[in-house]
Coordinates of C-alpha atoms (C1' of nucleotides) in Angstrom, one line a residue:
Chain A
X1 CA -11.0 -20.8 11.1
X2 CA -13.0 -22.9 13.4
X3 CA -13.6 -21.3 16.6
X4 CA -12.1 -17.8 16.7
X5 CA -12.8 -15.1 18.8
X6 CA -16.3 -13.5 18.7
X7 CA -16.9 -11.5 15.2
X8 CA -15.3 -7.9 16.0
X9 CA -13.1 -9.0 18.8
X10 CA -9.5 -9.9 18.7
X11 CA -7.2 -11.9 20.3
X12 CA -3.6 -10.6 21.2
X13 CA -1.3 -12.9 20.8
X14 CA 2.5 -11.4 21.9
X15 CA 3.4 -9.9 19.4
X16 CA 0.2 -7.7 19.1
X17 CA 0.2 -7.2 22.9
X18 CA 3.2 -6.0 22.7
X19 CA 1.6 -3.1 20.3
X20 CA -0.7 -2.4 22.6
X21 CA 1.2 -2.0 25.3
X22 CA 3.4 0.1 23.2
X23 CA 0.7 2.6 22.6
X24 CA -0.7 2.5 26.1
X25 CA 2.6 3.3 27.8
X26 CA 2.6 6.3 25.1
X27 CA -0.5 7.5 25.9
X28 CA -0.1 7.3 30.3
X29 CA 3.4 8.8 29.5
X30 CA 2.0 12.0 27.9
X31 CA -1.2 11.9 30.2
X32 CA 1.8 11.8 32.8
X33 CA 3.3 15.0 31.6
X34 CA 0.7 16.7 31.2
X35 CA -0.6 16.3 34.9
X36 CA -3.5 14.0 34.2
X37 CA -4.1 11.3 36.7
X38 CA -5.4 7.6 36.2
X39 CA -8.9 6.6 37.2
X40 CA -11.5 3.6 35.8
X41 CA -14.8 2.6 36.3
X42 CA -16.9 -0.4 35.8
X43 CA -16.7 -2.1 32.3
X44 CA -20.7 -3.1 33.0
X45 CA -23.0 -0.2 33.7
X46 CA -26.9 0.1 34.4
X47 CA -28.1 0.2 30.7
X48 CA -30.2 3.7 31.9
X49 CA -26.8 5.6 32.1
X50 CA -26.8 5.3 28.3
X51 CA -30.1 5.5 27.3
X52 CA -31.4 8.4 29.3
X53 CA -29.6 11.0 27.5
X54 CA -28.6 9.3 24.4
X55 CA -32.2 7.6 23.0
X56 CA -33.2 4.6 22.4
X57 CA -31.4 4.0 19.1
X58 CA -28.5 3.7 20.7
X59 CA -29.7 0.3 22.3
X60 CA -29.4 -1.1 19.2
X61 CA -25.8 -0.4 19.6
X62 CA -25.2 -1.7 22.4
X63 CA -24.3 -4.9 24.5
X64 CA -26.6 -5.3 26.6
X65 CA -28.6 -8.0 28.6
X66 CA -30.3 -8.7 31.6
X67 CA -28.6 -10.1 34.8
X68 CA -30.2 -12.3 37.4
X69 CA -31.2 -9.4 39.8
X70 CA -33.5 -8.4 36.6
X71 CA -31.0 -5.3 36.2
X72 CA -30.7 -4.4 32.6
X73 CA -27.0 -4.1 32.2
X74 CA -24.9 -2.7 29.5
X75 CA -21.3 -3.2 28.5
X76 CA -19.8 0.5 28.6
X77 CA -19.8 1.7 25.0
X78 CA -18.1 5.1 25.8
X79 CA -16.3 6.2 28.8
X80 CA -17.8 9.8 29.4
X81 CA -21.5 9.0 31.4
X82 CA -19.2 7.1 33.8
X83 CA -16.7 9.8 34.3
X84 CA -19.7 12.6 34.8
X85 CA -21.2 10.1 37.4
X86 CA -18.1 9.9 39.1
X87 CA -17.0 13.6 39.1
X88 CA -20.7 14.6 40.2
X89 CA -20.3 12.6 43.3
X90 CA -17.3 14.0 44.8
X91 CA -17.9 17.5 42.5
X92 CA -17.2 19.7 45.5
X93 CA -14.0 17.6 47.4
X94 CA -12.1 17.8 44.1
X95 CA -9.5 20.4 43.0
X96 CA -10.4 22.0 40.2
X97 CA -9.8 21.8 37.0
X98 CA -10.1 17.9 37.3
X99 CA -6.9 16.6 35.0
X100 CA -8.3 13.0 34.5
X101 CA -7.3 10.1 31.8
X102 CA -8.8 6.4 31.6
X103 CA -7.9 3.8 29.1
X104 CA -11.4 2.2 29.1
X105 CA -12.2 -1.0 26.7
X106 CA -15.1 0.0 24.9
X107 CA -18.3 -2.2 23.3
X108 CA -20.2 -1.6 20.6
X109 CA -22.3 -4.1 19.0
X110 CA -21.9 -3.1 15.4
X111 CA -21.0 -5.0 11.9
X112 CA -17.1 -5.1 12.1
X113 CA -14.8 -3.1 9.6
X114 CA -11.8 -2.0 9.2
X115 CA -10.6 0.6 12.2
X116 CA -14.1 -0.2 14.0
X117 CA -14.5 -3.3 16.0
X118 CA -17.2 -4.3 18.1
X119 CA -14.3 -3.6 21.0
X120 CA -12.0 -1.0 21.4
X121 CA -9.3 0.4 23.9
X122 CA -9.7 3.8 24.1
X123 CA -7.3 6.7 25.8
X124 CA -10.2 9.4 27.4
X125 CA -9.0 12.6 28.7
X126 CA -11.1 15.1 30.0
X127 CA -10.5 18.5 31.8
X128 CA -13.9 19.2 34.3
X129 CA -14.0 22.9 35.8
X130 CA -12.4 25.3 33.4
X131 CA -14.1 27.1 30.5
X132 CA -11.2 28.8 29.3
X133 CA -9.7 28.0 26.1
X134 CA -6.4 27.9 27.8
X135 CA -7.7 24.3 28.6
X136 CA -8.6 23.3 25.1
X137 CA -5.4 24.1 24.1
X138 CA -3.9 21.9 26.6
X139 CA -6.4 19.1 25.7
X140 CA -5.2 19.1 22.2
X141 CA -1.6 20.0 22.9
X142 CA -1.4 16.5 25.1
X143 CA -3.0 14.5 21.6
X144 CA -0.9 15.9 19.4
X145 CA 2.1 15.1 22.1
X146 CA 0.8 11.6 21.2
X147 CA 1.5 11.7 17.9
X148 CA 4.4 13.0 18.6
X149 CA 6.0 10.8 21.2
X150 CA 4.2 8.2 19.0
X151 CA 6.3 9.3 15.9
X152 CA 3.9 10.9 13.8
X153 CA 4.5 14.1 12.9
X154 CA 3.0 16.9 11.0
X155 CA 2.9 14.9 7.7
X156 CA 1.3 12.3 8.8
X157 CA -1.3 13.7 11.3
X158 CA -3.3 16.3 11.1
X159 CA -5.4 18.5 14.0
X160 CA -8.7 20.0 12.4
X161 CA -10.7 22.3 14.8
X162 CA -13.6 23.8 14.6
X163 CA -15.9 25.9 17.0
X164 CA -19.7 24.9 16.9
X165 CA -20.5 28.7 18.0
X166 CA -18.7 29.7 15.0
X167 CA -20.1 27.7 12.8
X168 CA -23.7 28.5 14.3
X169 CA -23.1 31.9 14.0
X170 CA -21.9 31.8 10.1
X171 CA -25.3 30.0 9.4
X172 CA -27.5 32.4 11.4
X173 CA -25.6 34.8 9.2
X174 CA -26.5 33.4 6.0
X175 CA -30.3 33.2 6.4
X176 CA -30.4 29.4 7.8
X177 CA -32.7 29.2 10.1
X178 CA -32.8 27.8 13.6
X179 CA -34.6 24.9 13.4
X180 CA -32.5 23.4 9.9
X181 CA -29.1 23.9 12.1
X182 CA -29.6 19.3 13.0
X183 CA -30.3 18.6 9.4
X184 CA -27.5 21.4 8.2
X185 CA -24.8 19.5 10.0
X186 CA -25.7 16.2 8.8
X187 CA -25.2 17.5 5.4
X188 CA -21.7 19.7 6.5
X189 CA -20.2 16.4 8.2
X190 CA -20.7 14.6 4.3
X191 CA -20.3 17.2 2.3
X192 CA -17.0 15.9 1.1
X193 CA -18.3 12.3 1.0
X194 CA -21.1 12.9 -1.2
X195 CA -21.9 14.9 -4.7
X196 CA -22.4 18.3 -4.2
X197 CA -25.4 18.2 -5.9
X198 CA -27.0 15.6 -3.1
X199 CA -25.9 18.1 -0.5
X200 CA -27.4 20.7 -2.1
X201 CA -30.6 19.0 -2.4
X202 CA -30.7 18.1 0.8
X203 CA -30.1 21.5 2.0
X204 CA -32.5 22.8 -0.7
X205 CA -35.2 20.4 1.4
X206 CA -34.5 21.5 4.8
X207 CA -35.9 24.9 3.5
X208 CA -32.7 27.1 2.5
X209 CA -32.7 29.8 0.3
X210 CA -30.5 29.5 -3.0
X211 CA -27.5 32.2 -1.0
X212 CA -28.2 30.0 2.4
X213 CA -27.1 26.8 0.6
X214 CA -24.3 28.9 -1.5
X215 CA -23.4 29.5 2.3
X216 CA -23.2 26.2 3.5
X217 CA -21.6 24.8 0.5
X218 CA -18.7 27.3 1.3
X219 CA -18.0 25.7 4.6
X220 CA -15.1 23.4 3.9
X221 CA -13.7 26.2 2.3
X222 CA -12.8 27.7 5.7
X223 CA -9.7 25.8 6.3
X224 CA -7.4 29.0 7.9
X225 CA -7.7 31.0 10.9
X226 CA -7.5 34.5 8.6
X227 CA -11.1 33.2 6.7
X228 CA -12.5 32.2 9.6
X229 CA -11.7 35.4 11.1
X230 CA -13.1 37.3 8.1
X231 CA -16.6 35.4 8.4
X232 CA -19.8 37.5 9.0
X233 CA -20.7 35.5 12.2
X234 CA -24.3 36.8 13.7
X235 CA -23.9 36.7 17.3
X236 CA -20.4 34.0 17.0
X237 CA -17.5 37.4 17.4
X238 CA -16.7 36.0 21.5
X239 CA -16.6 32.6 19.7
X240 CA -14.1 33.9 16.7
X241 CA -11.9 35.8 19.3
X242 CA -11.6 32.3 21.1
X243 CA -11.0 30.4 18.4
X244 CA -7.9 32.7 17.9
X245 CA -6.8 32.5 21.5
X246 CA -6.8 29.2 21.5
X247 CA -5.0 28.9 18.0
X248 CA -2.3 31.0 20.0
X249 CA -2.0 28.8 22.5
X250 CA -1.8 25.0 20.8
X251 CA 0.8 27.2 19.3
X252 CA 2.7 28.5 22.3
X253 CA 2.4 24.8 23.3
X254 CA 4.1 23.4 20.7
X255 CA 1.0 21.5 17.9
X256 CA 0.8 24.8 15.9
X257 CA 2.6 22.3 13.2
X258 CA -0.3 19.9 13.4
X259 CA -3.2 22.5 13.5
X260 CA -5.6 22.7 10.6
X261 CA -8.7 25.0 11.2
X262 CA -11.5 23.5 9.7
X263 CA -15.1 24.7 9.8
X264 CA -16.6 21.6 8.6
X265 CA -15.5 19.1 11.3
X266 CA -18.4 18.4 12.8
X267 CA -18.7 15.7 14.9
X268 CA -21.6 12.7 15.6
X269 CA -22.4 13.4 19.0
X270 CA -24.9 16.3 19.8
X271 CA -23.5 17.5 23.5
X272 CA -20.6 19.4 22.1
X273 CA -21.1 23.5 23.0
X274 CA -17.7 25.0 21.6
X275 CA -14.1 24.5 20.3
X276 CA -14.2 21.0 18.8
X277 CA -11.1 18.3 17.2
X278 CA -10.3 15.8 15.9
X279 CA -7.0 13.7 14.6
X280 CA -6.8 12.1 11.5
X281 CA -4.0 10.6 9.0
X282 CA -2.6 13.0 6.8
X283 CA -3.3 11.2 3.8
X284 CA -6.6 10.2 4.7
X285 CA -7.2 7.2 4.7
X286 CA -8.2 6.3 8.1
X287 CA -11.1 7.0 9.9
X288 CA -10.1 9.3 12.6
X289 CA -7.6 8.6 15.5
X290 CA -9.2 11.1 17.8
X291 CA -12.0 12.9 18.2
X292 CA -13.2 15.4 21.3
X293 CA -14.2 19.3 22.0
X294 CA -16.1 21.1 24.9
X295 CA -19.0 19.8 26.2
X296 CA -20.2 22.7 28.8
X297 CA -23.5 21.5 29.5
X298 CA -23.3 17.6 29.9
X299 CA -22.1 16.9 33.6
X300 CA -25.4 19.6 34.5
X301 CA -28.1 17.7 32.1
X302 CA -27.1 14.7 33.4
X303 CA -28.1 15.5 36.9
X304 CA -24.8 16.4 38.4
X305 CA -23.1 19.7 38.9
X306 CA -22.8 22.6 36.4
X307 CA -19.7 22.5 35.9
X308 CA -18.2 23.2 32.2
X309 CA -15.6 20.7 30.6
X310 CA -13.8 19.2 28.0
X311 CA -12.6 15.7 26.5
X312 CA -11.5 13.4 23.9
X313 CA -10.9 9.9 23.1
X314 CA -8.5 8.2 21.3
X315 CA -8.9 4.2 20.0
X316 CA -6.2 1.4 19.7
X317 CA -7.4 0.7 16.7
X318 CA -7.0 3.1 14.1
X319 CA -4.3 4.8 15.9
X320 CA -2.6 0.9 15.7
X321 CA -3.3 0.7 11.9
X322 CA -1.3 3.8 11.2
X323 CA 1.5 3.1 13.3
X324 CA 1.8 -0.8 11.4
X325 CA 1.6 1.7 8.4
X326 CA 4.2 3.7 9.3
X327 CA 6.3 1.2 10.7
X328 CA 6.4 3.0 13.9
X329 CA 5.4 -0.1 16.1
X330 CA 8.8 -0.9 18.3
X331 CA 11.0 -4.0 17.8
X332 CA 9.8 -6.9 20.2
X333 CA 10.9 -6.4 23.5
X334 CA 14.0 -7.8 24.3
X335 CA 14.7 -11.5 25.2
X336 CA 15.9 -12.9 28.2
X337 CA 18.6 -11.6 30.2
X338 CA 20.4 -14.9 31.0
X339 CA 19.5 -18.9 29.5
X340 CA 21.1 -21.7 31.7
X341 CA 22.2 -24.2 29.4
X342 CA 24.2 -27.5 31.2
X343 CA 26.6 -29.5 29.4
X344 CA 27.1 -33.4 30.7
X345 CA 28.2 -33.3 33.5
X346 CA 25.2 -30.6 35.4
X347 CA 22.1 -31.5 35.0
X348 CA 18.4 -29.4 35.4
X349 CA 18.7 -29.3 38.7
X350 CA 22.2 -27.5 38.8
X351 CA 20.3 -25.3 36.3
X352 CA 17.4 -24.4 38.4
X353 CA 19.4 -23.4 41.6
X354 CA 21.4 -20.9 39.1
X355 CA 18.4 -20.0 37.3
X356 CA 17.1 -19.3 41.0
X357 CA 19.5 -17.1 42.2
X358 CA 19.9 -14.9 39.6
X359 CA 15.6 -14.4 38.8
X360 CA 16.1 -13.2 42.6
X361 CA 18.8 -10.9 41.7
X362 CA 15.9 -9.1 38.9
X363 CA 16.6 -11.2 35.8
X364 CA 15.2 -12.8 33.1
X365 CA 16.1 -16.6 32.9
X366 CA 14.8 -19.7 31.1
X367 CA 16.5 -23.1 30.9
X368 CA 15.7 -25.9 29.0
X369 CA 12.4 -27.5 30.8
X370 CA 12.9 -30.7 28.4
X371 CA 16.4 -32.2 28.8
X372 CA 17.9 -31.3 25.5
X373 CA 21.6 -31.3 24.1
X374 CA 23.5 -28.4 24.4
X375 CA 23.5 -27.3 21.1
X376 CA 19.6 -27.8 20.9
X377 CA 19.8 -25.8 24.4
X378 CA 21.9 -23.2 23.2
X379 CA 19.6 -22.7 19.8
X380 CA 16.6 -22.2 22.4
X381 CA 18.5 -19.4 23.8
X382 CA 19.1 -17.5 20.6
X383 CA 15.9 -18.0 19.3
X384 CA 14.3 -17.2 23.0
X385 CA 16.2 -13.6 22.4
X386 CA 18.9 -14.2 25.4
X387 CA 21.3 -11.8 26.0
X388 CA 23.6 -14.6 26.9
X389 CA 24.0 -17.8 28.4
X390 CA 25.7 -19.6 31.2
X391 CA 27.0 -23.4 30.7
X392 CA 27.4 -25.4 33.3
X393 CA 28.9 -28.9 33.3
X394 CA 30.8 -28.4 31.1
X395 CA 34.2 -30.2 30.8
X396 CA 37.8 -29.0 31.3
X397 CA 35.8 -26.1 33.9
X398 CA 36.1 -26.3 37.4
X399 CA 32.9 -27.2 39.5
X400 CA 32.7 -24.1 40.8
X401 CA 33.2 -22.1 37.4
X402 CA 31.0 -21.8 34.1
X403 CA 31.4 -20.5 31.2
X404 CA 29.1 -17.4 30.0
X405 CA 28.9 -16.9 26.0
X406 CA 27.6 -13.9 24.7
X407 CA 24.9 -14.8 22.3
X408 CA 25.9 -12.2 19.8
X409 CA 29.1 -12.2 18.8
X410 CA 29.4 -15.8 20.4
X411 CA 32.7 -14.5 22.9
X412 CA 33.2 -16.5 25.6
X413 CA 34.6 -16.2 29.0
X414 CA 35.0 -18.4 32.0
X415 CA 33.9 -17.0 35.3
X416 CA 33.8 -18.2 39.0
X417 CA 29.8 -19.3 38.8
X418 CA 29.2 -17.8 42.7
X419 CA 31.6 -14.0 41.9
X420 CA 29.8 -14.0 38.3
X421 CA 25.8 -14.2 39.9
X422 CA 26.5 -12.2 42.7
X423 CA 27.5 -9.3 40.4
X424 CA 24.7 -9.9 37.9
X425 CA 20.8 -7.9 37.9
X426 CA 19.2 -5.4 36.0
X427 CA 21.9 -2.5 37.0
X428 CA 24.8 -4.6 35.7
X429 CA 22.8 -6.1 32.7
X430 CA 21.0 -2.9 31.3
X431 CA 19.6 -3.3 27.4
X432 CA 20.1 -1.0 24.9
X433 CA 16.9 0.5 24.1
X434 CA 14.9 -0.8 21.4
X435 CA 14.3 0.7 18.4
X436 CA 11.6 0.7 15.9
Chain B
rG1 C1' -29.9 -3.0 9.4
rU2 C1' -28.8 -2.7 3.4
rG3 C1' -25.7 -4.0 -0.8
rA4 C1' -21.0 -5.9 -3.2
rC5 C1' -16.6 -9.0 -3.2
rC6 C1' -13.8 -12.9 -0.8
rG7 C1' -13.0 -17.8 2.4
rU8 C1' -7.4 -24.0 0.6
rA9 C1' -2.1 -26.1 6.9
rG10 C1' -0.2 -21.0 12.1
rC11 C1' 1.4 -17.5 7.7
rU12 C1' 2.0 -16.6 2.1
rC13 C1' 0.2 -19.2 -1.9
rA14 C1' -0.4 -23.9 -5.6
rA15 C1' -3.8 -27.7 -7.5
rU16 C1' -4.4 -28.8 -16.1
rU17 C1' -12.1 -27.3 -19.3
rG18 C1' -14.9 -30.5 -12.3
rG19 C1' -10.8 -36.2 -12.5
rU20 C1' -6.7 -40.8 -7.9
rU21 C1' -4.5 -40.8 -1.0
rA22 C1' -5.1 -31.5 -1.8
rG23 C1' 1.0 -29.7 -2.6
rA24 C1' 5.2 -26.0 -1.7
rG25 C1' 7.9 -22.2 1.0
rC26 C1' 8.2 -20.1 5.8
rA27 C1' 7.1 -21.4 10.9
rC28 C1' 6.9 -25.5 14.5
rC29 C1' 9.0 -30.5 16.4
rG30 C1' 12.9 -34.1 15.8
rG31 C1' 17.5 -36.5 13.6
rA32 C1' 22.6 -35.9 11.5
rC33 C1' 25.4 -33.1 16.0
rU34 C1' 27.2 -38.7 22.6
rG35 C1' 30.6 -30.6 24.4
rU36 C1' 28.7 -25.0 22.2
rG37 C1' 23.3 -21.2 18.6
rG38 C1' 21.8 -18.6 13.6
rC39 C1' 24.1 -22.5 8.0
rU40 C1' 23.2 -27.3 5.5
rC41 C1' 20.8 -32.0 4.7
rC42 C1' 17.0 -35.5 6.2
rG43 C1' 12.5 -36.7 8.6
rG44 C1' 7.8 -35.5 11.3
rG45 C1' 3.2 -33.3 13.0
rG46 C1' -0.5 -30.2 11.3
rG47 C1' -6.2 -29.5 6.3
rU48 C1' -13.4 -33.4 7.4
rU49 C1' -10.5 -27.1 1.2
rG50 C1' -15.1 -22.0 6.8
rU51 C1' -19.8 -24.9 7.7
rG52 C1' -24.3 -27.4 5.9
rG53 C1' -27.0 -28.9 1.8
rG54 C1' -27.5 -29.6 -3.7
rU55 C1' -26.0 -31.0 -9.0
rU56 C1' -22.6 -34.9 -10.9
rC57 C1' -19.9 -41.4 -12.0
rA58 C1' -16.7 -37.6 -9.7
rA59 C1' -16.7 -31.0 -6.3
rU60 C1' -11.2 -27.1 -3.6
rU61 C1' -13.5 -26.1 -8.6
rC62 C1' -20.5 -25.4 -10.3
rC63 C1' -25.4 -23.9 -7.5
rC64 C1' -28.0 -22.5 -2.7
rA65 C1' -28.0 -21.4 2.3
rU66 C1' -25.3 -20.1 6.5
rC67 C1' -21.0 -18.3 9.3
rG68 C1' -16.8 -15.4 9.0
rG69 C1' -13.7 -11.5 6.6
rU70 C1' -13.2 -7.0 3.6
rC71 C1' -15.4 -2.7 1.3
rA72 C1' -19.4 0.9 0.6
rC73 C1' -23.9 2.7 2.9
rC74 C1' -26.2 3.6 7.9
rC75 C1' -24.2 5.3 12.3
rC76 C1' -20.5 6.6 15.1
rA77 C1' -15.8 5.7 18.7

RNA sequence: GUGACCGUAGCUCAAUUGGUUAGAGCACCGGACUGUGGCUCCGGGGGUUGUGGGUUCAAUUCCCAUCGGUCACCCCA
């Protein structure tokens, strides 16, 4: 390995750009269906968008440097500031709810594992203007759609969602107090990940009572709608009747398969006000695929308009693993429609006028660039994936005709060259769809 | 940022207690094949054994550092 690509960032080579444009055509055909429209911003923003709501700490996370107009710049490390900045400016000209989608490469400048780079494509969808659940449903309806289309189903990916009113609520209930509710979801969002008696020394230190901790020990316990419904929630019932509208609806939508109520899904980031989600493999052995919820109050504390709303992103990465996994990831693209290969008798030139005419008629060609013999010429085309190929020059043929050999089964027929290119293109030549 | 493990052709792996010019399969290029692909046979290119030091008569092998990878923390996407 001498000079690779920077720790954390990959190089795609065909075969693996080919799996990423696999999943992207997934997730804009879903985005697609679902009525969601395309936008982007700038990969490099002013490094204040980031810090101003998010802390310092996160510049250690960050790429970021200083340009020659003394700017400090970063390079985006999530998609969401951008999209509030650019919803803000136009807040009142658009229609509302805002249906919008971005596949945004991400930076992070982080130690490299598995399923976390230091660079990231990631699908971001976000519904601005609607606070009904109706459109959280349809948030998580169009991931799970993803899976779907994607070939993952129910076994293999799950939905946990949880509601961070309800969860507020069931604490309040239990005696925790107010100002432990930070520290309390640290110790939630691990509570599978670590002994139970760590988290209950933790929780013992934030200054719960013995039934408080009992309480919050019981939280991954509340893995169906019927216990969540049965919870004492102080001041969380609107939340709890939401939650179970919007159960209904993932349902009426078509993910109730996928959906797994789960209290204990907490999520890192702090803006989150309401139902929240994410995706993750079955088995559970990835990190997760996806991860969003409701995040009422952002677009308004960050200086634009109040205007509730709701998102989720979704990396390459992890979502790429599990696919390889699977063995979901799609047959290379097909080959070449056409190679020109030219016996004695033609030589590259004849092949490049044919070659000509029938890239202007919409297919793929490729001749030999290096003179080669015909059988080296016509192992080029099988290996390059052609469909079939036209020989010229050859003997016993007319000037005027060639003969066309079908690359799989090797059947051959002779054809008048100028008849045979004039009825070729894409219409006449159509490929079987691949497979995976 | 902390800790652990691992680095030999593009890929998967070899190399007797440290012992000659580090090998094989696949892949790639070419020849047999001057008129018809996938097979076969033959040949070729490609490694400063991640890098830099150290120990030794001798290092792919042992030691240190560094870089990279993986994993667990941390944190999150």
């Amino acid at each position: 390995m001498v000079s690779g690509a920077l720790p954390g960032f990959r190089d795609f080579y065909p075969a693996e750009l080919a799996e990423r444009t696999h999943i992207f055509a997934t997730w804009r055909e879903v985005a697609h269906r679902f009525g969601f429209v395309e936008y982007d911003g700038p990969p490099l923003e002013p490094l204040e968008l980031y810090t101003k709501k998010s802390g310092d700490e996160i510049v250690g996370q960050l790429y970021n440097f200083v340009d020659k107009g003394d700017r400090a710049i970063a390079l985006r490390p999530e998609m969401t500031p951008t999209l509030a900045r650019m919803v803000a400016a136009r807040a009142n000209a658009l229609r509302k709810p805002v249906r919008w989608f971005s596949i945004p490469q991400l930076f992070r400048y982080e130690r490299a594992q598995r399923g976390r780079l230091r660079e990231h494509f990631q699908l971001n969808m976000d519904i601005v203007g609607e606070s009904d659940v109706t459109a959280d449903a349809e948030l998580l309806a169009a991931a799970i759609e993803i899976m779907r289309l994607l070939g993952l189903g129910p076994d293999d990916v799950r939905a946990r969602v949880s509601d961070r009113r309800i969860l507020h609520g069931y604490l309040l209930a239990a005696g925790v107090p107010d100002a432990a509710f930070g520290g309390v979801l640290a110790v939630v969002d691990k509570i599978d990940r670590q002994p139970r008696d760590v988290s209950e020394e933790k929780l013992a230190a934030l200054g719960l009572g013995a039934s408080a901790v009992r309480a919050v020990m019981d939280v991954p316990e509340q893995t169906s709608l019927a216990s969540i419904q049965a919870l004492n929630v102080q001041g969380g019932e609107a939340a709890v009747a939401e939650f179970s509208r919007f159960a209904e609806y993932v349902e009426a939508l078509g993910g109730g398969e996928y959906l797994q109520p789960d209290l204990s899904i907490v999520r890192g980031l702090a803006y989150y006000t309401g139902i929240v989600f994410e995706l993750f493999d079955a088995k559970g052995e990835l990190r997760a695929i996806c991860g969003g919820g409701r995040y009422d109050n952002l677009l308004k504390q960050s200086g634009g308009p109040d205007l509730p709303a709701l998102g989720f992103g979704m990396g390459d990465v992890v979502l790429g693993e599990l696919l390889r996994a699977r063995t979901l990831m799609p047959a290379p693209a097909a080959g070449l429609d056409v190679w020109v290969a030219f016996g004695e008798s033609a030589g590259v030139s004849d092949a490049m006028r044919v070659s000509s005419r029938l890239r202007a008629r919409g297919l793929s060609v490729e001749y030999a660039l290096g003179g080669q013999q015909l059988s080296r010429q016509l192992k080029a085309a099988a290996a390059a994936g052609a469909r079939e190929a036209v020989i010229l020059g050859a003997p016993d043929v007319a000037p005027d005709e060639a003969t066309v050999r079908r690359l799989d089964d090797g059947h051959e027929r002779r054809v008048r060259l100028d008849e045979w290119i004039d009825e070729a293109g894409p219409a006449a030549s159509a490929r079987s769809p691949t497979h995976s």
